[in-house]
Tab-separated table of C-alpha atoms in Angstrom:
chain	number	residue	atom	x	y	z
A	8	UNK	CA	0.000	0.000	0.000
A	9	UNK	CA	1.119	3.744	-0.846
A	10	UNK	CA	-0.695	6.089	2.016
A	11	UNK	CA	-3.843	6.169	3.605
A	12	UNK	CA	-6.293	8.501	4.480
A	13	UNK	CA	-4.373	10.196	7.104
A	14	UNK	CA	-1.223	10.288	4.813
A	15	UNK	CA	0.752	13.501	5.647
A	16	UNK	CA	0.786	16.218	3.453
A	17	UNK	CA	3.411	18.659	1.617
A	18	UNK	CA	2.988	21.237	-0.877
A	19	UNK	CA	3.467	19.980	-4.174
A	20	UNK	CA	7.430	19.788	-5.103
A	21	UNK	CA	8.205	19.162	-1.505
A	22	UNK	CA	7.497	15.231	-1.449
A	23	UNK	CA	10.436	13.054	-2.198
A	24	UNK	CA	7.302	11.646	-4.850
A	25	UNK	CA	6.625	14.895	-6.370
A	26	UNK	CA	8.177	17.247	-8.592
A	27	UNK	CA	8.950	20.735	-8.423
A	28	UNK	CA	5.977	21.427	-10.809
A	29	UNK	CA	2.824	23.257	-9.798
A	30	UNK	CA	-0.751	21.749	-10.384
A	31	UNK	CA	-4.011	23.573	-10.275
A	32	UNK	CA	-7.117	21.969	-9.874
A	33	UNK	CA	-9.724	22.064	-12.509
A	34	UNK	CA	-12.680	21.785	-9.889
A	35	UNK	CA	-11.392	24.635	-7.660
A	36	UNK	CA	-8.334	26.553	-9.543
A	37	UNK	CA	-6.362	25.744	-5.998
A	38	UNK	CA	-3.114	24.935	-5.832
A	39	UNK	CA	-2.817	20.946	-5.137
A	40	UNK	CA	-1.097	18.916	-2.523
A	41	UNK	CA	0.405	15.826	-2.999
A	42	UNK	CA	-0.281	13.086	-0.245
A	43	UNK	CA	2.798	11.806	1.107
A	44	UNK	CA	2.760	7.658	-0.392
A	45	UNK	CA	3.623	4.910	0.443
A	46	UNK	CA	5.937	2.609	-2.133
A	47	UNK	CA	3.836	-0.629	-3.808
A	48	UNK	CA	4.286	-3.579	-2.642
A	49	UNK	CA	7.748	-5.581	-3.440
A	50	UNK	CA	6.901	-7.957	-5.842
A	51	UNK	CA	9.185	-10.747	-6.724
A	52	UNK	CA	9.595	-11.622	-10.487
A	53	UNK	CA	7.439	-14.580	-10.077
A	54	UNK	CA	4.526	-12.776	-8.497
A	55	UNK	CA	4.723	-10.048	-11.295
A	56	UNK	CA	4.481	-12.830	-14.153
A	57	UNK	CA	1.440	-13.955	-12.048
A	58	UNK	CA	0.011	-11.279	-12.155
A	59	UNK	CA	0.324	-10.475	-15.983
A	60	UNK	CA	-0.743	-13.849	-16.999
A	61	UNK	CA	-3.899	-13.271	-14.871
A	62	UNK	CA	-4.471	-9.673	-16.702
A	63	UNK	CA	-3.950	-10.950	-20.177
A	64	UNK	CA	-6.346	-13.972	-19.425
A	65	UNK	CA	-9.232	-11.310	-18.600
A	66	UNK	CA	-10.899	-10.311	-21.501
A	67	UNK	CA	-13.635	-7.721	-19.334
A	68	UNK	CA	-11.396	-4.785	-18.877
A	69	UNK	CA	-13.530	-3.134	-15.664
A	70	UNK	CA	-12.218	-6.694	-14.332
A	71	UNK	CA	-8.745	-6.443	-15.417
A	72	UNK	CA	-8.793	-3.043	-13.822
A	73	UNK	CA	-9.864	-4.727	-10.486
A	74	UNK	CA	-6.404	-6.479	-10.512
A	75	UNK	CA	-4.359	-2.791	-10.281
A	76	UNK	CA	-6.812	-1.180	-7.843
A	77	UNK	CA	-6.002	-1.631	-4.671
A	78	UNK	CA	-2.833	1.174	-5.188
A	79	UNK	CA	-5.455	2.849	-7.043
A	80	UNK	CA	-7.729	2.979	-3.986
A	81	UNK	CA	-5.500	4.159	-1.782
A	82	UNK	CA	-3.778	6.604	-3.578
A	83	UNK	CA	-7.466	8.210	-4.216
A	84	UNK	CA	-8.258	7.989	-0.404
A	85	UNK	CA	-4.855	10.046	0.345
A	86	UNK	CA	-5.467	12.315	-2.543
A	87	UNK	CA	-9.156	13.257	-1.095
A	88	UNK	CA	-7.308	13.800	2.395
A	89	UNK	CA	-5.223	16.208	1.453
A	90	UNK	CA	-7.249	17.938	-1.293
A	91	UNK	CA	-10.949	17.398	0.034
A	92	UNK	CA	-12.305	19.845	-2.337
A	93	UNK	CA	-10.741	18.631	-5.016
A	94	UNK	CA	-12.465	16.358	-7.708
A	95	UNK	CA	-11.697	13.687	-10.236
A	96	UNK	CA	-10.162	15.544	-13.199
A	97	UNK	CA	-7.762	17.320	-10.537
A	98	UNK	CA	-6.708	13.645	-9.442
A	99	UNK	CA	-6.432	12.222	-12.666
A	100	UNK	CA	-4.165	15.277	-13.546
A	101	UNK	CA	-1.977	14.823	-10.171
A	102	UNK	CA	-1.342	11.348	-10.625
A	103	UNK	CA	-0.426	11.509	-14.892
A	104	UNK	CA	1.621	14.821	-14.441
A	105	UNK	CA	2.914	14.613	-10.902
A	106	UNK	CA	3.310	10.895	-10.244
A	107	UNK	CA	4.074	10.170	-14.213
A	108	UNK	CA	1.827	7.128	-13.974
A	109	UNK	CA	-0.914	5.529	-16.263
A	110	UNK	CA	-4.620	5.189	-15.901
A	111	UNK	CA	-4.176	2.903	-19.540
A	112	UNK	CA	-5.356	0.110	-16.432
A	113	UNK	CA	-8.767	1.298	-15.294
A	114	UNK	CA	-11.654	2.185	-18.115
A	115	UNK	CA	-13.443	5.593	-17.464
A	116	UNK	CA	-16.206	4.019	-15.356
A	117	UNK	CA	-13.797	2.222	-12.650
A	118	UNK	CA	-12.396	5.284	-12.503
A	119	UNK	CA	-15.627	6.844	-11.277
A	120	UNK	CA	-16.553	4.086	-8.844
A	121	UNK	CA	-13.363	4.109	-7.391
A	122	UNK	CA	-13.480	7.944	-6.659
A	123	UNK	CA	-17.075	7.411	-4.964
């Protein structure tokens, strides 16, 4: 797991995750903060070729999506912490720009559930 609801927070830049770059959100024009995260999980070279061959043998994406969520999840919870007037569009933005990291995973609507 990455964070948690009561993650810590720093300006954005100041977290060792972060970087000097400065993200407004789309909902509110503020100025975001980025959660303090935990690292994923180590996963040993076995459990990572376990995990793909379960992806690739999911044809229902939503499903495939379910196998990459639980970072997801928690990186959402921390997010909302931090920023709890923020919305969806300003954490989709933090987490491509900021974090560098792909939603290519999770299909539009996951993405919605999982923010609810």
């Amino acid at each position: 797991l990455r964070g948690g609801p009561s993650a810590a927070v720093a300006p954005l830049g100041s977290s060792p995750q972060a970087e000097a770059t400065e993200v407004r959100g789309e909902t509110t024009g503020e100025l975001l903060l980025a959660p303090l995260l935990l690292h994923p999980a180590l996963m040993t070279e076995d459990m990572v070729m376990q995990l793909d061959l379960a992806a690739a043998s999911i044809t229902d994406p939503a499903e495939r999506a379910e196998l990459h969520s639980r970072e997801l999840r928690v990186d959402i919870a921390a997010f909302k912490d931090a920023n709890p007037s923020a919305g969806l569009p300003d954490f989709l933005a933090w987490r491509t720009k900021v974090l560098g990291l792909s939603l290519d995973p999770f299909p539009a609507e996951s993405l919605g559930h999982l923010w609810e």
